[in-house]
Amino acid sequence: MIEFAVDTTPEGVGVVTPKGRLNMSSARGLKDILDGLVAEGTSRIVVDLGETTFLDSSGLGALIAGLKSARQAGGDLRVARPTEAVTTVFKLTNLDRVLRPRDSVEGAFDA
Amino acid sequence: MIEFAVDTTPEGVGVVTPKGRLNMSSARGLKDILDGLVAEGTSRIVVDLGETTFLDSSGLGALIAGLKSARQAGGDLRVARPTEAVTTVFKLTNLDRVLRPRDSVEGAFDA
Amino acid sequence: MPDPTPREPSDDEGRVELSAPATPEMMQMVHAVLEQLWSNHEDVAMADRIRFETAVIEILGNIVEHAYRLEPGESERRFDVSLSATEAALVASFGDDGMPVSIDLSDVTMPDEDAESGRGLALAMAAVDELSYDRASGRNHWRLTCVRQPG
Amino acid sequence: MPDPTPREPSDDEGRVELSAPATPEMMQMVHAVLEQLWSNHEDVAMADRIRFETAVIEILGNIVEHAYRLEPGESERRFDVSLSATEAALVASFGDDGMPVSIDLSDVTMPDEDAESGRGLALAMAAVDELSYDRASGRNHWRLTCVRQPG
Ligand SMILES: Nc1ncnc2c1ncn2[C@@H]1O[C@H](COP(=O)(O)OP(=O)(O)O)[C@@H](O)[C@H]1O
Ligand SMILES: Nc1ncnc2c1ncn2[C@@H]1O[C@H](COP(=O)(O)OP(=O)(O)O)[C@@H](O)[C@H]1O
């Protein structure tokens, strides 16, 4: 159903790539990964949504939870390369400002 | 649903590889390809079943039709690398003698 | 010229109906059924597929999560859904035997940016052109309609 | 120790039912539904999956190809199928509104090696442990049972 790739860049940015559908069944998995990264000191995180074929309100909840804990730890969570399904859901929920999609994972913390 | 790869070896053997399910919807496609090969003079044919994930009675019918026209033209049709689904259907229909599966495409005409 | 008046119930032709246990696993089943539906209706615009699938999965997710039985009996909770794609619209209609839902859909609003839940119904409503709920014969009925974009 | 006596109809719990037009496209739909069913029942042996799916698709193929309407009316031809996987067995039961089938299943035999058709029913019967047909309430009913291999 879903797989998560988790990586850290040389700059210490955590990169999480959900591959598949981010929904009720998989949202908890994402939340746990994001919490884990923040807990171990990686509070700058990019979620690469380039392979996220579907996103529902539970998946959104996990992203918002991750965003909040990253910011509380002095970092930030940014989203990159959203698919059309993801962009649509961001827009419909008015989250496209707080989760402003970046064009690339590498440049996600540039601005 | 299905794709067919069609090739000819240096020895003049036609190799047809159905990729996907060989069923009511796709059997005609296989039959047409086999008839085409025989019509253009390629009467030694290997059907590579290594990527055939499902086989039904229509698919079997197309193989038998191809076998008959290849033999009428002085050649033969052989099947190679069957998946478990294919082997099961060959056995259940007692066609595992007339369509005796070969281990490889290359060696299919060796014996 | 195509007739612009709404079509009759015979529009239901071609519909696919599924009835299954109301479990999280069945959400993948519905995704799979929609995937097949799209492959039989390649003319449905990607934008319409996305908003329809989003709403369908939100409503189903709510049924799976919230639609508890009135009397917790022996038998499993189930749902059914009818999915249809006509030239005019994509329609889903759900039935389940959970307890009555005491939500006024006209009160549903999108939660604040930092909410971690509570967006399901608001998202479904924003995604489709019509969302209705009613209770009849001891069952909940949800109906979703996406008016299709001109090809 | 597990009870060895056959289970009651409540065994139907967990079943997935599909109702759809009797068209060739719906064969892919049923393949997709079975694929999901297997992913929810990873303990079903590959050999059992294969023989069950083979028989299900043969019976459905016959319905799509042969089960013409008695009176060719306006409305589309449809079928329904209920699929269930219990610890003991895989069961499929089909219903369709085509004309009565005048076949005695006990007469069905595997055609000769060089036959190009006519293997469908014989293959389905060879694949499963039970195949039955009956006509009731103006509908055809086919029922398939695969007794599962011990894990
Ligand atoms: N099918 C349902 N049956 C019962 N209650 C429901 C149903 N759908 C929604 N609700 C109620 O409406 C509330 C809001 O639902 P929703 O907007 O989907 O957000 P969430 O599911 O994240 O809480 C739920 O918390 C629940 O109390
Ligand atoms: N569902 C059905 N409705 C009506 N007739 C059927 C049905 N299934 C099978 N038949 C009849 O039984 C015959 C044998 O079917 P089958 O063994 O599947 O082989 P085939 O479909 O290749 O002819 C068919 O040709 C058809 O006349």
Coordinates of C-alpha atoms and ligand atoms in Angstrom, one line a residue:
Chain A
M1 CA 0.0 0.0 0.0
I2 CA 2.5 2.6 1.1
E3 CA 6.2 2.7 1.7
F4 CA 8.2 5.5 3.3
A5 CA 11.7 6.4 2.3
V6 CA 13.6 8.3 5.0
D7 CA 16.9 10.1 4.4
T8 CA 19.0 12.8 5.8
T9 CA 20.8 15.3 3.6
P10 CA 24.4 16.4 4.4
E11 CA 22.9 19.7 5.6
G12 CA 21.0 17.7 8.3
V13 CA 17.6 18.0 6.6
G14 CA 15.3 15.0 7.0
V15 CA 13.6 13.9 3.8
V16 CA 10.6 11.6 4.0
T17 CA 9.1 10.2 0.8
P18 CA 5.7 8.5 1.1
K19 CA 5.3 6.2 -1.9
G20 CA 1.6 5.3 -2.4
R21 CA -1.6 6.5 -0.8
L22 CA -1.4 8.7 2.3
N23 CA -4.7 7.9 4.0
M24 CA -6.4 6.6 7.1
S25 CA -4.3 3.5 7.2
S26 CA -1.0 5.1 6.5
A27 CA -1.2 8.5 8.2
R28 CA -0.1 7.1 11.6
G29 CA 3.0 5.7 10.0
L30 CA 3.9 9.1 8.6
K31 CA 3.2 10.8 12.0
D32 CA 5.5 8.3 13.8
I33 CA 8.3 8.9 11.3
L34 CA 8.0 12.7 11.6
D35 CA 7.9 12.5 15.4
G36 CA 10.9 10.2 15.4
L37 CA 12.9 12.6 13.3
V38 CA 12.1 15.6 15.5
A39 CA 12.8 13.6 18.7
E40 CA 16.2 12.7 17.5
G41 CA 17.0 16.3 16.7
T42 CA 16.1 16.6 13.0
S43 CA 13.7 19.4 13.1
R44 CA 14.1 20.6 9.5
I45 CA 12.1 18.2 7.4
V46 CA 11.0 17.9 3.8
V47 CA 8.2 15.7 2.9
D48 CA 8.7 14.7 -0.8
L49 CA 5.1 14.2 -2.1
G50 CA 6.3 13.3 -5.6
E51 CA 5.2 9.7 -5.2
T52 CA 2.1 10.3 -3.1
T53 CA -0.7 9.2 -5.3
F54 CA -3.5 10.1 -2.9
L55 CA -4.0 12.2 0.2
D56 CA -6.9 12.3 2.5
S57 CA -7.8 14.3 5.7
S58 CA -5.9 11.9 7.9
G59 CA -2.8 12.3 5.8
L60 CA -3.2 16.1 6.0
G61 CA -3.6 15.7 9.8
A62 CA -0.2 13.9 10.0
L63 CA 1.5 16.7 7.9
I64 CA 0.0 19.4 10.2
A65 CA 1.1 17.5 13.3
G66 CA 4.6 17.1 11.9
L67 CA 4.7 20.8 10.9
K68 CA 3.7 21.8 14.5
S69 CA 6.2 19.6 16.2
A70 CA 9.0 20.6 13.8
R71 CA 8.3 24.3 14.5
Q72 CA 8.1 23.7 18.2
A73 CA 11.6 22.2 18.0
G74 CA 12.8 25.3 16.2
G75 CA 12.7 23.8 12.7
D76 CA 10.1 23.6 10.0
L77 CA 8.4 21.1 7.8
R78 CA 8.2 21.8 4.1
V79 CA 6.5 19.8 1.3
A80 CA 7.9 19.3 -2.2
R81 CA 6.9 18.1 -5.6
P82 CA 3.2 17.5 -4.8
T83 CA 1.2 15.4 -7.3
E84 CA -2.0 16.7 -8.8
A85 CA -4.1 14.7 -6.2
V86 CA -2.1 16.3 -3.4
T87 CA -2.3 19.9 -4.7
T88 CA -6.0 19.5 -5.1
V89 CA -6.5 18.5 -1.5
F90 CA -4.2 21.3 -0.3
K91 CA -6.3 23.8 -2.2
L92 CA -9.6 22.4 -1.1
T93 CA -8.6 22.6 2.5
N94 CA -6.9 26.1 2.3
L95 CA -3.7 24.5 3.4
D96 CA -1.7 25.6 0.4
R97 CA -0.4 28.6 2.3
V98 CA 0.8 26.8 5.4
L99 CA 1.9 23.8 3.4
R100 CA 3.3 25.8 0.4
P101 CA 4.6 23.3 -2.1
R102 CA 8.2 23.6 -3.2
D103 CA 9.4 22.6 -6.6
S104 CA 12.3 20.4 -5.4
V105 CA 13.5 18.6 -2.3
E106 CA 16.9 20.2 -2.5
G107 CA 15.6 23.8 -2.7
A108 CA 12.8 23.3 -0.2
F109 CA 14.7 25.2 2.6
D110 CA 16.1 27.9 0.3
A111 CA 13.4 30.4 1.0
Chain B
M1 CA -4.2 -5.1 -19.3
I2 CA -1.9 -7.0 -21.6
E3 CA 1.0 -6.2 -23.9
F4 CA 2.7 -8.6 -26.4
A5 CA 6.3 -8.4 -27.2
V6 CA 7.1 -10.0 -30.6
D7 CA 10.7 -10.9 -31.6
T8 CA 12.5 -13.2 -34.1
T9 CA 15.7 -15.0 -33.1
P10 CA 18.7 -15.2 -35.5
E11 CA 17.6 -18.8 -36.1
G12 CA 14.3 -17.5 -37.4
V13 CA 12.2 -18.6 -34.4
G14 CA 9.4 -16.2 -33.5
V15 CA 9.2 -15.3 -29.8
V16 CA 5.9 -13.9 -28.5
T17 CA 5.7 -12.7 -24.9
P18 CA 2.3 -11.9 -23.5
K19 CA 2.8 -9.6 -20.5
G20 CA -0.3 -9.6 -18.2
R21 CA -3.5 -11.7 -18.3
L22 CA -4.2 -13.9 -21.2
N23 CA -8.0 -14.1 -21.1
M24 CA -11.2 -13.5 -23.0
S25 CA -10.2 -9.9 -23.8
S26 CA -6.7 -10.6 -24.9
A27 CA -6.9 -14.1 -26.5
R28 CA -7.8 -12.7 -29.9
G29 CA -4.8 -10.5 -29.8
L30 CA -2.5 -13.5 -29.3
K31 CA -4.3 -15.5 -32.0
D32 CA -3.8 -12.6 -34.5
I33 CA -0.1 -12.3 -33.7
L34 CA 0.4 -16.1 -34.0
D35 CA -1.5 -16.2 -37.3
G36 CA 0.5 -13.3 -38.6
L37 CA 3.8 -14.9 -37.8
V38 CA 2.8 -18.2 -39.6
A39 CA 1.4 -16.3 -42.6
E40 CA 4.7 -14.5 -43.0
G41 CA 6.6 -17.7 -42.9
T42 CA 7.7 -17.9 -39.3
S43 CA 6.3 -21.3 -38.3
R44 CA 8.6 -22.1 -35.5
I45 CA 7.3 -20.1 -32.5
V46 CA 8.0 -19.9 -28.8
V47 CA 5.4 -18.3 -26.6
D48 CA 7.3 -17.1 -23.5
L49 CA 4.8 -17.4 -20.6
G50 CA 7.1 -16.0 -18.0
E51 CA 5.1 -12.8 -17.7
T52 CA 1.6 -14.3 -18.2
T53 CA 0.0 -13.8 -14.8
F54 CA -3.3 -15.5 -15.6
L55 CA -4.5 -17.8 -18.3
D56 CA -8.1 -18.8 -19.1
S57 CA -9.8 -21.2 -21.5
S58 CA -9.9 -18.5 -24.2
G59 CA -6.1 -18.0 -23.9
L60 CA -5.7 -21.8 -24.1
G61 CA -7.8 -21.8 -27.2
A62 CA -5.5 -19.2 -28.8
L63 CA -2.4 -21.3 -28.0
I64 CA -4.0 -24.5 -29.4
A65 CA -5.0 -22.6 -32.6
G66 CA -1.5 -21.3 -32.9
L67 CA 0.0 -24.7 -32.4
K68 CA -2.2 -26.2 -35.1
S69 CA -1.5 -23.5 -37.7
A70 CA 2.3 -23.7 -36.9
R71 CA 2.3 -27.4 -37.4
Q72 CA 0.2 -27.2 -40.6
A73 CA 2.9 -24.9 -41.9
G74 CA 5.6 -27.5 -41.1
G75 CA 6.7 -25.8 -37.9
D76 CA 5.7 -26.0 -34.2
L77 CA 4.6 -23.9 -31.3
R78 CA 6.3 -24.3 -28.0
V79 CA 5.7 -22.7 -24.6
A80 CA 8.4 -21.6 -22.2
R81 CA 8.8 -20.4 -18.6
P82 CA 5.2 -20.8 -17.5
T83 CA 4.1 -19.1 -14.3
E84 CA 2.4 -21.1 -11.6
A85 CA -1.0 -19.9 -12.8
V86 CA -0.2 -21.1 -16.4
T87 CA 1.1 -24.5 -15.2
T88 CA -2.0 -25.0 -13.1
V89 CA -4.3 -24.4 -16.1
F90 CA -2.2 -26.6 -18.4
K91 CA -2.5 -29.5 -15.9
L92 CA -6.2 -29.0 -15.1
T93 CA -7.0 -29.2 -18.9
N94 CA -4.6 -32.1 -19.6
L95 CA -2.7 -29.9 -22.1
D96 CA 0.6 -30.2 -20.3
R97 CA 1.6 -32.9 -22.8
V98 CA 0.7 -31.1 -26.0
L99 CA 1.9 -27.8 -24.6
R100 CA 4.9 -29.2 -22.7
P101 CA 6.5 -26.3 -21.0
R102 CA 10.2 -25.6 -21.7
D103 CA 12.6 -24.1 -19.2
S104 CA 13.9 -21.4 -21.5
V105 CA 13.0 -19.6 -24.6
E106 CA 16.5 -20.2 -26.1
G107 CA 16.3 -24.0 -25.6
A108 CA 12.7 -24.4 -26.5
F109 CA 13.5 -25.9 -29.9
D110 CA 16.4 -28.1 -28.7
A111 CA 14.4 -31.3 -28.2
Chain C
M1 CA -26.8 19.0 -29.3
P2 CA -26.8 17.1 -26.0
D3 CA -30.0 17.4 -24.0
P4 CA -29.1 19.7 -21.1
T5 CA -32.0 18.5 -18.8
P6 CA -31.0 16.1 -16.0
R7 CA -31.1 12.5 -17.0
E8 CA -33.4 9.9 -15.7
P9 CA -32.6 7.1 -13.2
S10 CA -31.8 4.8 -16.1
D11 CA -28.6 6.7 -15.9
D12 CA -27.7 4.2 -13.3
E13 CA -26.8 1.9 -16.1
G14 CA -23.2 0.9 -16.0
R15 CA -23.0 1.5 -12.2
V16 CA -20.8 -0.8 -10.1
E17 CA -22.1 -1.7 -6.6
L18 CA -19.9 -3.0 -3.9
S19 CA -21.0 -4.3 -0.5
A20 CA -18.3 -5.2 2.1
P21 CA -17.4 -5.1 5.7
A22 CA -16.9 -1.6 7.1
T23 CA -13.2 -2.1 7.8
P24 CA -10.1 0.0 6.9
E25 CA -8.9 -2.7 4.5
M26 CA -12.0 -2.0 2.3
M27 CA -10.7 1.5 1.6
Q28 CA -8.1 -0.1 -0.6
M29 CA -10.8 -2.2 -2.2
V30 CA -12.7 1.0 -3.2
H31 CA -9.6 2.6 -4.5
A32 CA -9.0 -0.5 -6.6
V33 CA -12.6 -0.4 -7.9
L34 CA -12.3 3.2 -8.8
E35 CA -9.0 2.5 -10.6
Q36 CA -10.9 0.0 -12.8
L37 CA -13.8 2.3 -13.3
W38 CA -11.4 5.0 -14.6
S39 CA -9.7 2.5 -16.9
N40 CA -13.2 1.9 -18.4
H41 CA -13.9 5.6 -18.6
E42 CA -10.7 7.1 -19.9
D43 CA -12.6 10.2 -20.9
V44 CA -13.1 11.3 -17.2
A45 CA -10.8 14.3 -16.6
M46 CA -8.1 13.8 -14.0
A47 CA -9.4 16.7 -12.0
D48 CA -12.8 15.1 -11.7
R49 CA -11.4 11.7 -10.8
I50 CA -9.3 13.3 -8.0
R51 CA -12.1 15.3 -6.4
F52 CA -14.6 12.4 -6.7
E53 CA -12.1 9.8 -5.2
T54 CA -11.2 12.2 -2.5
A55 CA -14.8 12.7 -1.4
V56 CA -15.7 9.0 -1.7
I57 CA -12.7 8.0 0.5
E58 CA -13.5 10.6 3.1
I59 CA -17.1 9.5 3.4
L60 CA -16.1 5.8 3.5
G61 CA -13.4 6.7 6.1
N62 CA -16.1 8.2 8.3
I63 CA -18.3 5.2 7.9
V64 CA -15.4 2.9 8.9
E65 CA -14.4 5.1 11.8
H66 CA -17.6 6.6 13.2
A67 CA -20.6 4.7 12.1
Y68 CA -20.9 2.4 15.1
R69 CA -23.8 0.0 15.5
L70 CA -26.8 1.0 17.5
E71 CA -26.8 -2.3 19.2
P72 CA -23.4 -4.0 19.2
G73 CA -24.6 -7.4 17.9
E74 CA -22.8 -10.4 16.7
S75 CA -22.8 -9.6 13.1
E76 CA -20.2 -7.5 11.4
R77 CA -20.8 -3.9 10.3
R78 CA -21.1 -3.5 6.5
F79 CA -21.5 -0.8 4.0
D80 CA -22.5 -0.7 0.4
V81 CA -21.6 1.8 -2.3
S82 CA -22.9 2.4 -5.8
L83 CA -20.5 4.1 -8.2
S84 CA -21.5 5.4 -11.6
A85 CA -19.9 7.5 -14.3
T86 CA -22.2 9.0 -16.9
E87 CA -21.4 11.7 -19.4
A88 CA -22.8 14.3 -17.1
A89 CA -21.6 13.3 -13.6
L90 CA -19.9 11.0 -11.3
V91 CA -22.2 9.7 -8.6
A92 CA -21.5 7.7 -5.4
S93 CA -24.2 6.6 -3.0
F94 CA -23.4 4.9 0.2
G95 CA -25.5 2.9 2.6
D96 CA -24.6 1.7 6.1
D97 CA -26.3 0.3 9.2
G98 CA -24.5 2.4 11.7
M99 CA -26.2 4.8 14.1
P100 CA -27.9 7.9 12.8
V101 CA -25.5 10.7 12.2
S102 CA -26.4 13.9 14.0
I103 CA -24.6 16.4 11.8
D104 CA -26.1 19.3 10.0
L105 CA -24.1 19.4 6.9
S106 CA -24.8 23.1 6.5
D107 CA -22.9 23.7 9.8
V108 CA -19.8 21.9 8.5
T109 CA -16.8 24.3 8.2
M110 CA -13.2 23.9 7.4
P111 CA -11.2 23.8 10.7
D112 CA -8.3 26.1 11.4
E113 CA -4.9 25.7 9.7
D114 CA -3.4 24.0 12.7
A115 CA -6.2 21.5 13.4
E116 CA -5.0 17.9 13.1
S117 CA -8.4 16.4 12.4
G118 CA -12.0 17.3 11.6
R119 CA -11.4 18.1 7.9
G120 CA -13.1 15.0 6.5
L121 CA -16.6 16.2 5.8
A122 CA -15.5 19.8 4.9
L123 CA -13.0 18.3 2.4
A124 CA -15.6 16.0 0.9
M125 CA -18.1 18.9 0.6
A126 CA -15.5 21.2 -1.0
A127 CA -14.5 18.4 -3.5
V128 CA -17.9 17.6 -4.9
D129 CA -20.8 19.5 -6.3
E130 CA -23.4 17.9 -4.1
L131 CA -23.2 16.0 -0.8
S132 CA -26.3 14.8 1.0
Y133 CA -27.0 12.7 4.0
D134 CA -30.3 11.1 5.0
R135 CA -31.5 8.4 7.3
A136 CA -34.1 6.0 6.0
S137 CA -35.2 2.4 6.9
G138 CA -32.7 2.3 9.7
R139 CA -29.8 3.0 7.4
N140 CA -27.5 6.0 6.7
H141 CA -27.4 7.2 3.1
W142 CA -24.7 9.5 1.8
R143 CA -24.8 10.7 -1.8
L144 CA -22.1 12.5 -3.7
T145 CA -22.3 14.1 -7.1
C146 CA -19.4 15.5 -9.2
V147 CA -20.7 17.4 -12.2
R148 CA -18.1 16.5 -14.9
Q149 CA -16.0 19.1 -16.5
P150 CA -16.6 19.5 -20.2
G151 CA -14.2 17.0 -21.8
Chain D
M1 CA -8.8 -27.4 18.5
P2 CA -10.7 -25.9 15.6
D3 CA -14.2 -27.3 15.2
P4 CA -14.1 -29.6 12.1
T5 CA -17.8 -29.4 11.4
P6 CA -18.8 -27.2 8.5
R7 CA -19.5 -23.6 9.6
E8 CA -22.8 -21.8 9.6
P9 CA -23.9 -19.2 7.1
S10 CA -22.5 -16.5 9.4
D11 CA -19.4 -17.6 7.7
D12 CA -20.5 -15.2 5.1
E13 CA -19.0 -12.5 7.3
G14 CA -16.2 -10.7 5.5
R15 CA -17.7 -11.4 2.1
V16 CA -17.4 -8.8 -0.6
E17 CA -20.2 -8.5 -3.1
L18 CA -20.0 -6.8 -6.4
S19 CA -22.9 -6.0 -8.8
A20 CA -22.0 -4.7 -12.3
P21 CA -22.9 -4.8 -16.0
A22 CA -22.2 -8.2 -17.6
T23 CA -19.5 -6.8 -19.9
P24 CA -15.9 -8.0 -20.7
E25 CA -14.5 -4.9 -18.9
M26 CA -15.9 -6.2 -15.6
M27 CA -13.6 -9.2 -15.8
Q28 CA -10.7 -6.9 -15.0
M29 CA -12.8 -5.5 -12.2
V30 CA -13.3 -8.9 -10.6
H31 CA -9.5 -9.6 -11.0
A32 CA -8.9 -6.4 -9.2
V33 CA -11.3 -7.2 -6.4
L34 CA -9.7 -10.7 -6.0
E35 CA -6.3 -9.1 -5.8
Q36 CA -7.5 -6.9 -2.9
L37 CA -9.1 -9.9 -1.3
W38 CA -5.8 -11.8 -1.4
S39 CA -3.9 -8.8 0.1
N40 CA -6.4 -8.9 3.0
H41 CA -6.0 -12.7 3.3
E42 CA -2.3 -13.3 2.9
D43 CA -2.6 -16.8 4.4
V44 CA -4.5 -18.1 1.4
A45 CA -2.1 -20.5 -0.5
M46 CA -1.1 -19.5 -4.0
A47 CA -2.4 -22.7 -5.4
D48 CA -5.8 -22.0 -3.9
R49 CA -5.9 -18.5 -5.2
I50 CA -5.0 -19.7 -8.6
R51 CA -7.7 -22.4 -8.9
F52 CA -10.3 -20.2 -7.4
E53 CA -9.6 -17.2 -9.6
T54 CA -9.4 -19.4 -12.7
A55 CA -12.9 -20.9 -12.0
V56 CA -14.4 -17.5 -11.0
I57 CA -13.2 -15.9 -14.3
E58 CA -14.4 -18.9 -16.4
I59 CA -17.9 -18.7 -14.9
L60 CA -18.0 -14.9 -15.2
G61 CA -16.7 -15.2 -18.8
N62 CA -19.6 -17.5 -19.6
I63 CA -22.1 -15.1 -18.1
V64 CA -20.6 -12.3 -20.1
E65 CA -20.5 -14.3 -23.3
H66 CA -23.5 -16.6 -23.2
A67 CA -26.1 -15.4 -20.7
Y68 CA -28.3 -13.5 -23.1
R69 CA -31.5 -12.0 -21.9
L70 CA -34.8 -13.8 -22.4
E71 CA -36.4 -10.7 -23.7
P72 CA -33.9 -8.2 -25.1
G73 CA -35.1 -5.2 -23.2
E74 CA -33.9 -1.7 -22.8
S75 CA -32.0 -2.3 -19.6
E76 CA -28.5 -3.6 -19.5
R77 CA -27.6 -7.1 -18.5
R78 CA -26.0 -7.3 -15.0
F79 CA -24.5 -9.9 -12.7
D80 CA -23.6 -10.0 -9.1
V81 CA -21.0 -12.0 -7.3
S82 CA -20.3 -12.6 -3.6
L83 CA -16.8 -13.6 -2.8
S84 CA -15.7 -14.9 0.6
A85 CA -12.6 -16.3 2.1
T86 CA -12.9 -18.2 5.4
E87 CA -10.4 -20.4 7.1
A88 CA -12.1 -23.4 5.6
A89 CA -12.9 -22.4 2.0
L90 CA -13.1 -19.8 -0.8
V91 CA -16.6 -19.4 -2.0
A92 CA -18.0 -17.4 -4.9
S93 CA -21.6 -17.2 -5.8
F94 CA -22.9 -15.6 -8.9
G95 CA -26.3 -14.4 -10.0
D96 CA -27.4 -13.2 -13.4
D97 CA -30.7 -12.5 -15.2
G98 CA -29.8 -14.2 -18.4
M99 CA -31.8 -17.0 -19.9
P100 CA -31.8 -20.4 -18.2
V101 CA -28.8 -22.5 -18.9
S102 CA -29.6 -25.9 -20.3
I103 CA -26.5 -27.7 -19.3
D104 CA -26.2 -30.8 -17.2
L105 CA -22.9 -30.2 -15.3
S106 CA -22.5 -34.0 -14.9
D107 CA -22.2 -34.2 -18.7
V108 CA -19.4 -31.7 -18.9
T109 CA -16.2 -33.3 -20.1
M110 CA -12.8 -31.8 -21.1
P111 CA -12.7 -31.5 -24.9
D112 CA -9.9 -33.1 -27.0
E113 CA -6.4 -31.7 -27.1
D114 CA -6.9 -29.9 -30.3
A115 CA -10.2 -28.2 -29.5
E116 CA -10.0 -24.4 -29.6
S117 CA -12.9 -23.8 -27.3
G118 CA -15.4 -25.5 -25.0
R119 CA -13.0 -25.9 -22.1
G120 CA -14.5 -23.2 -19.8
L121 CA -16.9 -25.2 -17.7
A122 CA -14.7 -28.3 -17.6
L123 CA -11.7 -26.2 -16.4
A124 CA -13.9 -24.5 -13.8
M125 CA -15.1 -27.8 -12.5
A126 CA -11.6 -29.2 -12.4
A127 CA -10.2 -26.2 -10.6
V128 CA -12.7 -26.1 -7.7
D129 CA -14.1 -28.7 -5.3
E130 CA -17.7 -27.8 -5.9
L131 CA -19.5 -26.2 -8.8
S132 CA -23.3 -26.0 -8.8
Y133 CA -25.8 -24.3 -11.0
D134 CA -29.5 -23.6 -10.3
R135 CA -32.2 -21.5 -11.6
A136 CA -34.4 -19.6 -9.1
S137 CA -36.6 -16.6 -9.2
G138 CA -35.9 -16.0 -12.9
R139 CA -32.1 -15.9 -12.2
N140 CA -29.2 -18.1 -12.8
H141 CA -27.1 -19.0 -9.8
W142 CA -23.6 -20.4 -10.0
R143 CA -21.7 -21.4 -6.8
L144 CA -18.1 -22.3 -6.5
T145 CA -16.3 -23.7 -3.5
C146 CA -12.5 -24.3 -3.1
V147 CA -11.8 -26.2 0.1
R148 CA -8.5 -24.6 1.3
Q149 CA -5.3 -26.4 1.6
P150 CA -4.0 -26.7 5.1
G151 CA -1.8 -23.6 5.6
Ligands
LIG1 N1 -20.5 8.3 9.0 C1 -20.5 8.9 10.2 N2 -21.2 8.4 11.2 C2 -21.2 8.9 12.5 N3 -20.6 10.1 12.8 C3 -19.9 10.7 11.8 C4 -19.8 10.2 10.5 N4 -19.1 11.0 9.7 C5 -18.7 12.0 10.5 N5 -19.2 11.9 11.8 C6 -19.0 12.8 12.9 O1 -18.6 14.1 12.3 C7 -17.3 14.5 12.9 C8 -16.5 15.2 11.8 O2 -16.1 14.3 10.8 P1 -14.9 14.7 9.8 O3 -15.2 16.0 9.3 O4 -14.8 13.6 8.8 O5 -13.6 14.8 10.7 P2 -12.9 13.6 11.6 O6 -13.3 12.3 11.1 O7 -11.4 13.9 11.3 O8 -13.3 13.9 13.0 C9 -16.7 13.2 13.4 O9 -15.7 13.4 14.4 C10 -17.9 12.4 13.8 O10 -18.2 12.7 15.1
LIG2 N1 -23.6 -18.7 -18.2 C1 -24.1 -19.4 -19.3 N2 -25.3 -19.1 -19.9 C2 -25.7 -19.7 -21.0 N3 -25.0 -20.7 -21.6 C3 -23.8 -21.1 -21.1 C4 -23.3 -20.4 -19.9 N4 -22.1 -21.0 -19.7 C5 -21.9 -22.0 -20.6 N5 -22.9 -22.0 -21.5 C6 -23.0 -22.9 -22.6 O1 -22.1 -24.0 -22.4 C7 -21.2 -24.1 -23.5 C8 -19.9 -24.6 -23.0 O2 -19.3 -23.5 -22.2 P1 -17.7 -23.6 -21.9 O3 -17.4 -24.9 -21.4 O4 -17.4 -22.4 -21.0 O5 -17.0 -23.4 -23.3 P2 -17.1 -22.1 -24.3 O6 -17.5 -20.9 -23.6 O7 -15.6 -22.1 -24.8 O8 -18.0 -22.6 -25.4 C9 -21.2 -22.8 -24.1 O9 -20.8 -22.8 -25.5 C10 -22.6 -22.3 -23.9 O10 -23.4 -22.8 -24.9

